[in-house]
């Protein structure tokens, strides 16, 4: 019987996967995708808690998270487009002008 | 093992596989496609948790709007494949350490006493929406404001210099 623990395990694994992706990939776009994966892992945990504890707050939290994540992606991608205009690259290896 | 359990394992395995493929793919377009699949599997899990509204929102907002934005920008920037530099050893080690540590921590955490089970929220959409428009009305309105601010920011950022 699948319970809360199983959902939390899947959520944790997905979060770890997203974190590994952020550490490994050097393309800013794919890094942003991996960040979305970690956000989704958190969402899954919140919905699972909401379902198994019988509280509606978890789903409301996830609703807000999805809206904010959509806004965040839009702003992030606009920053990348502006960055690409300046530097002709979005590889995180080449964007080191703020490194001392 | 019921149908719901089988569906849970199916959606979870497919979702984690898609997550691995998002990271492993060299081509950002392929990564984006697998991310769409991941979101759809996540919507399936939401359905199993009886969060029907969120499952629809997940498909519409994430698999629809957000990923179209991603694909649009990937194709707009035309990121070259080119000769990739080998992955840094330090990054691999760090990623593996973080991933393993986190997985071990989760494994240990779920070995502990089971979470207190309340009455499951069956078909709680009515309850969710009621709370959203009473207790959480102010955050709801602030979210609308954030969307407006984000929209203005995106327009300003992507307008470019020559249009001034």
PDB file of C-alpha atoms in Angstrom, chain A residues 1-27 29-30 32-34 36-37 39-41 43-44 47-60 62-82 84-86 88 90-91 93-94 99, chain B residues 5 8-9 12 15-16 19-20 22-26 28 31-32 35 38-39 42 45-46 48-51 53-54 57-58 61-62 66-67 69-70 73-74 76-77 79 84-88 91-92 95-96 98-99 102-103 106-107 110 114-122 127-128 131-132 136 139-140 143 146-147 150 154 157-161:
ATOM      1  CA  UNK A   1       0.000   0.000   0.000  1.00  0.00           C
ATOM      2  CA  UNK A   2       1.486   3.295  -1.097  1.00  0.00           C
ATOM      3  CA  UNK A   3       1.584   5.878   1.659  1.00  0.00           C
ATOM      4  CA  UNK A   4       2.972   9.266   2.523  1.00  0.00           C
ATOM      5  CA  UNK A   5       6.495   7.859   2.902  1.00  0.00           C
ATOM      6  CA  UNK A   6       6.622   6.694  -0.691  1.00  0.00           C
ATOM      7  CA  UNK A   7       5.595  10.079  -2.027  1.00  0.00           C
ATOM      8  CA  UNK A   8       8.187  11.793   0.185  1.00  0.00           C
ATOM      9  CA  UNK A   9      10.876   9.382  -1.056  1.00  0.00           C
ATOM     10  CA  UNK A  10      10.049  10.116  -4.697  1.00  0.00           C
ATOM     11  CA  UNK A  11       9.953  13.829  -3.932  1.00  0.00           C
ATOM     12  CA  UNK A  12      13.347  13.655  -2.214  1.00  0.00           C
ATOM     13  CA  UNK A  13      14.898  11.700  -5.074  1.00  0.00           C
ATOM     14  CA  UNK A  14      13.583  14.201  -7.609  1.00  0.00           C
ATOM     15  CA  UNK A  15      14.978  17.052  -5.511  1.00  0.00           C
ATOM     16  CA  UNK A  16      18.395  15.370  -5.358  1.00  0.00           C
ATOM     17  CA  UNK A  17      18.256  14.822  -9.119  1.00  0.00           C
ATOM     18  CA  UNK A  18      17.499  18.498  -9.725  1.00  0.00           C
ATOM     19  CA  UNK A  19      20.328  19.528  -7.410  1.00  0.00           C
ATOM     20  CA  UNK A  20      22.766  17.240  -9.237  1.00  0.00           C
ATOM     21  CA  UNK A  21      21.642  18.771 -12.528  1.00  0.00           C
ATOM     22  CA  UNK A  22      22.252  22.299 -11.235  1.00  0.00           C
ATOM     23  CA  UNK A  23      25.760  21.266 -10.150  1.00  0.00           C
ATOM     24  CA  UNK A  24      26.621  19.405 -13.355  1.00  0.00           C
ATOM     25  CA  UNK A  25      25.178  21.313 -16.296  1.00  0.00           C
ATOM     26  CA  UNK A  26      26.883  24.464 -17.502  1.00  0.00           C
ATOM     27  CA  UNK A  27      24.156  25.763 -19.807  1.00  0.00           C
ATOM     28  CA  UNK A  29      18.908  27.217 -19.620  1.00  0.00           C
ATOM     29  CA  UNK A  30      19.291  23.607 -18.488  1.00  0.00           C
ATOM     30  CA  UNK A  32      16.962  26.730 -14.897  1.00  0.00           C
ATOM     31  CA  UNK A  33      15.132  23.546 -15.972  1.00  0.00           C
ATOM     32  CA  UNK A  34      16.773  21.617 -13.135  1.00  0.00           C
ATOM     33  CA  UNK A  36      12.130  23.765 -11.946  1.00  0.00           C
ATOM     34  CA  UNK A  37      12.602  20.076 -11.127  1.00  0.00           C
ATOM     35  CA  UNK A  39      10.513  23.198  -7.233  1.00  0.00           C
ATOM     36  CA  UNK A  40       8.291  20.398  -8.522  1.00  0.00           C
ATOM     37  CA  UNK A  41       9.750  17.987  -5.980  1.00  0.00           C
ATOM     38  CA  UNK A  43       5.305  20.706  -4.744  1.00  0.00           C
ATOM     39  CA  UNK A  44       4.858  16.942  -4.705  1.00  0.00           C
ATOM     40  CA  UNK A  47       0.449  17.891  -2.088  1.00  0.00           C
ATOM     41  CA  UNK A  48       1.218  14.517  -0.501  1.00  0.00           C
ATOM     42  CA  UNK A  49       1.131  16.037   2.984  1.00  0.00           C
ATOM     43  CA  UNK A  50      -2.072  17.869   2.083  1.00  0.00           C
ATOM     44  CA  UNK A  51      -3.732  14.636   0.993  1.00  0.00           C
ATOM     45  CA  UNK A  52      -2.595  12.383   3.816  1.00  0.00           C
ATOM     46  CA  UNK A  53      -3.097  14.874   6.654  1.00  0.00           C
ATOM     47  CA  UNK A  54      -6.437  16.066   5.318  1.00  0.00           C
ATOM     48  CA  UNK A  55      -5.486  19.733   5.190  1.00  0.00           C
ATOM     49  CA  UNK A  56      -6.198  22.046   2.271  1.00  0.00           C
ATOM     50  CA  UNK A  57      -3.270  24.375   2.966  1.00  0.00           C
ATOM     51  CA  UNK A  58      -0.750  22.231   1.090  1.00  0.00           C
ATOM     52  CA  UNK A  59      -2.634  22.549  -2.180  1.00  0.00           C
ATOM     53  CA  UNK A  60      -2.968  26.316  -1.709  1.00  0.00           C
ATOM     54  CA  UNK A  62       1.449  24.592  -4.315  1.00  0.00           C
ATOM     55  CA  UNK A  63      -0.933  26.835  -6.244  1.00  0.00           C
ATOM     56  CA  UNK A  64       1.086  29.874  -5.176  1.00  0.00           C
ATOM     57  CA  UNK A  65       4.371  28.095  -5.912  1.00  0.00           C
ATOM     58  CA  UNK A  66       3.298  27.305  -9.468  1.00  0.00           C
ATOM     59  CA  UNK A  67       2.295  30.926 -10.102  1.00  0.00           C
ATOM     60  CA  UNK A  68       5.552  32.306  -8.681  1.00  0.00           C
ATOM     61  CA  UNK A  69       7.597  29.706 -10.582  1.00  0.00           C
ATOM     62  CA  UNK A  70       5.948  30.745 -13.843  1.00  0.00           C
ATOM     63  CA  UNK A  71       6.814  34.390 -13.157  1.00  0.00           C
ATOM     64  CA  UNK A  72      10.350  33.396 -12.172  1.00  0.00           C
ATOM     65  CA  UNK A  73      10.893  31.451 -15.391  1.00  0.00           C
ATOM     66  CA  UNK A  74       9.649  34.368 -17.478  1.00  0.00           C
ATOM     67  CA  UNK A  75      11.994  36.833 -15.756  1.00  0.00           C
ATOM     68  CA  UNK A  76      14.928  34.390 -15.799  1.00  0.00           C
ATOM     69  CA  UNK A  77      14.577  33.681 -19.509  1.00  0.00           C
ATOM     70  CA  UNK A  78      14.292  37.412 -20.250  1.00  0.00           C
ATOM     71  CA  UNK A  79      17.549  37.926 -18.332  1.00  0.00           C
ATOM     72  CA  UNK A  80      19.200  35.174 -20.392  1.00  0.00           C
ATOM     73  CA  UNK A  81      18.018  36.781 -23.633  1.00  0.00           C
ATOM     74  CA  UNK A  82      19.395  40.144 -22.517  1.00  0.00           C
ATOM     75  CA  UNK A  84      22.913  36.690 -24.811  1.00  0.00           C
ATOM     76  CA  UNK A  85      22.607  40.043 -26.575  1.00  0.00           C
ATOM     77  CA  UNK A  86      25.555  41.376 -24.577  1.00  0.00           C
ATOM     78  CA  UNK A  88      26.671  36.004 -27.274  1.00  0.00           C
ATOM     79  CA  UNK A  90      24.589  31.652 -21.957  1.00  0.00           C
ATOM     80  CA  UNK A  91      27.152  29.102 -20.839  1.00  0.00           C
ATOM     81  CA  UNK A  93      31.533  28.856 -17.779  1.00  0.00           C
ATOM     82  CA  UNK A  94      31.873  31.943 -19.957  1.00  0.00           C
ATOM     83  CA  UNK A  99      34.481  36.631 -10.574  1.00  0.00           C
TER      84      UNK A  99
ATOM     85  CA  UNK B   5      -0.332   1.563  -6.336  1.00  0.00           C
ATOM     86  CA  UNK B   8       2.039   5.360  -8.450  1.00  0.00           C
ATOM     87  CA  UNK B   9       5.057   3.196  -9.244  1.00  0.00           C
ATOM     88  CA  UNK B  12       7.234   7.751 -10.177  1.00  0.00           C
ATOM     89  CA  UNK B  15       9.206  10.781 -13.688  1.00  0.00           C
ATOM     90  CA  UNK B  16      12.609   9.934 -12.220  1.00  0.00           C
ATOM     91  CA  UNK B  19      14.654  13.628 -14.647  1.00  0.00           C
ATOM     92  CA  UNK B  20      17.813  11.637 -15.366  1.00  0.00           C
ATOM     93  CA  UNK B  22      16.880  15.917 -18.637  1.00  0.00           C
ATOM     94  CA  UNK B  23      20.318  16.060 -17.040  1.00  0.00           C
ATOM     95  CA  UNK B  24      22.017  13.535 -19.315  1.00  0.00           C
ATOM     96  CA  UNK B  25      20.942  14.984 -22.660  1.00  0.00           C
ATOM     97  CA  UNK B  26      23.441  17.186 -24.487  1.00  0.00           C
ATOM     98  CA  UNK B  28      18.751  21.486 -24.615  1.00  0.00           C
ATOM     99  CA  UNK B  31      16.117  18.189 -22.203  1.00  0.00           C
ATOM    100  CA  UNK B  32      13.080  20.438 -22.507  1.00  0.00           C
ATOM    101  CA  UNK B  35      11.034  17.993 -18.764  1.00  0.00           C
ATOM    102  CA  UNK B  38       8.316  14.832 -16.275  1.00  0.00           C
ATOM    103  CA  UNK B  39       5.660  17.488 -15.642  1.00  0.00           C
ATOM    104  CA  UNK B  42       3.900  14.783 -11.967  1.00  0.00           C
ATOM    105  CA  UNK B  45       0.830  11.805  -9.303  1.00  0.00           C
ATOM    106  CA  UNK B  46      -1.285  14.859  -8.401  1.00  0.00           C
ATOM    107  CA  UNK B  48      -3.510  10.008  -7.596  1.00  0.00           C
ATOM    108  CA  UNK B  49      -3.371  12.396  -4.613  1.00  0.00           C
ATOM    109  CA  UNK B  50      -6.827  13.688  -5.620  1.00  0.00           C
ATOM    110  CA  UNK B  51      -5.504  17.171  -6.305  1.00  0.00           C
ATOM    111  CA  UNK B  53      -7.265  21.190  -9.898  1.00  0.00           C
ATOM    112  CA  UNK B  54      -3.499  21.219  -9.413  1.00  0.00           C
ATOM    113  CA  UNK B  57      -2.853  23.642 -13.569  1.00  0.00           C
ATOM    114  CA  UNK B  58       0.357  21.617 -13.771  1.00  0.00           C
ATOM    115  CA  UNK B  61       0.958  26.244 -16.739  1.00  0.00           C
ATOM    116  CA  UNK B  62       4.050  24.040 -16.593  1.00  0.00           C
ATOM    117  CA  UNK B  66       6.445  27.538 -19.106  1.00  0.00           C
ATOM    118  CA  UNK B  67       7.864  24.915 -21.453  1.00  0.00           C
ATOM    119  CA  UNK B  69       8.664  29.754 -23.158  1.00  0.00           C
ATOM    120  CA  UNK B  70      11.717  27.540 -22.607  1.00  0.00           C
ATOM    121  CA  UNK B  73      14.106  30.903 -25.914  1.00  0.00           C
ATOM    122  CA  UNK B  74      16.229  27.824 -26.761  1.00  0.00           C
ATOM    123  CA  UNK B  76      15.689  32.012 -30.312  1.00  0.00           C
ATOM    124  CA  UNK B  77      19.189  31.844 -28.857  1.00  0.00           C
ATOM    125  CA  UNK B  79      22.558  27.416 -28.685  1.00  0.00           C
ATOM    126  CA  UNK B  84      31.734  20.245 -25.341  1.00  0.00           C
ATOM    127  CA  UNK B  85      34.395  20.544 -22.734  1.00  0.00           C
ATOM    128  CA  UNK B  86      34.610  17.490 -20.472  1.00  0.00           C
ATOM    129  CA  UNK B  87      32.667  17.780 -17.242  1.00  0.00           C
ATOM    130  CA  UNK B  88      34.693  19.037 -14.318  1.00  0.00           C
ATOM    131  CA  UNK B  91      31.487  19.241 -10.118  1.00  0.00           C
ATOM    132  CA  UNK B  92      30.819  15.506 -10.561  1.00  0.00           C
ATOM    133  CA  UNK B  95      27.003  16.578  -7.263  1.00  0.00           C
ATOM    134  CA  UNK B  96      27.360  12.897  -6.373  1.00  0.00           C
ATOM    135  CA  UNK B  98      25.166  16.099  -2.414  1.00  0.00           C
ATOM    136  CA  UNK B  99      22.805  13.705  -4.164  1.00  0.00           C
ATOM    137  CA  UNK B 102      20.318  13.920   0.457  1.00  0.00           C
ATOM    138  CA  UNK B 103      19.029  10.487  -0.594  1.00  0.00           C
ATOM    139  CA  UNK B 106      15.554  10.975   3.172  1.00  0.00           C
ATOM    140  CA  UNK B 107      15.986   7.224   3.586  1.00  0.00           C
ATOM    141  CA  UNK B 110      11.342   7.707   6.480  1.00  0.00           C
ATOM    142  CA  UNK B 114       5.304   7.197  10.566  1.00  0.00           C
ATOM    143  CA  UNK B 115       3.716  10.577  10.023  1.00  0.00           C
ATOM    144  CA  UNK B 116       0.468  11.098  11.937  1.00  0.00           C
ATOM    145  CA  UNK B 117      -2.333  10.248   9.571  1.00  0.00           C
ATOM    146  CA  UNK B 118      -5.315  12.577   9.485  1.00  0.00           C
ATOM    147  CA  UNK B 119      -8.513  12.001   7.615  1.00  0.00           C
ATOM    148  CA  UNK B 120      -7.553  11.937   3.932  1.00  0.00           C
ATOM    149  CA  UNK B 121      -8.764  14.946   1.993  1.00  0.00           C
ATOM    150  CA  UNK B 122     -11.154  13.373  -0.469  1.00  0.00           C
ATOM    151  CA  UNK B 127     -12.371  23.263   0.728  1.00  0.00           C
ATOM    152  CA  UNK B 128      -9.246  24.453  -1.077  1.00  0.00           C
ATOM    153  CA  UNK B 131      -9.755  28.752   1.991  1.00  0.00           C
ATOM    154  CA  UNK B 132      -8.116  30.418  -1.000  1.00  0.00           C
ATOM    155  CA  UNK B 136      -5.602  33.396   1.810  1.00  0.00           C
ATOM    156  CA  UNK B 139      -1.640  36.377  -0.704  1.00  0.00           C
ATOM    157  CA  UNK B 140      -3.851  35.646  -3.701  1.00  0.00           C
ATOM    158  CA  UNK B 143       0.320  37.006  -6.379  1.00  0.00           C
ATOM    159  CA  UNK B 146       3.679  39.812  -8.647  1.00  0.00           C
ATOM    160  CA  UNK B 147       2.542  38.540 -12.045  1.00  0.00           C
ATOM    161  CA  UNK B 150       7.085  40.166 -13.577  1.00  0.00           C
ATOM    162  CA  UNK B 154      10.166  40.960 -18.784  1.00  0.00           C
ATOM    163  CA  UNK B 157      14.391  43.442 -20.049  1.00  0.00           C
ATOM    164  CA  UNK B 158      13.677  42.099 -23.498  1.00  0.00           C
ATOM    165  CA  UNK B 159      12.920  45.432 -25.173  1.00  0.00           C
ATOM    166  CA  UNK B 160      16.564  45.947 -25.999  1.00  0.00           C
ATOM    167  CA  UNK B 161      18.599  49.096 -26.258  1.00  0.00           C
TER     168      UNK B 161
END
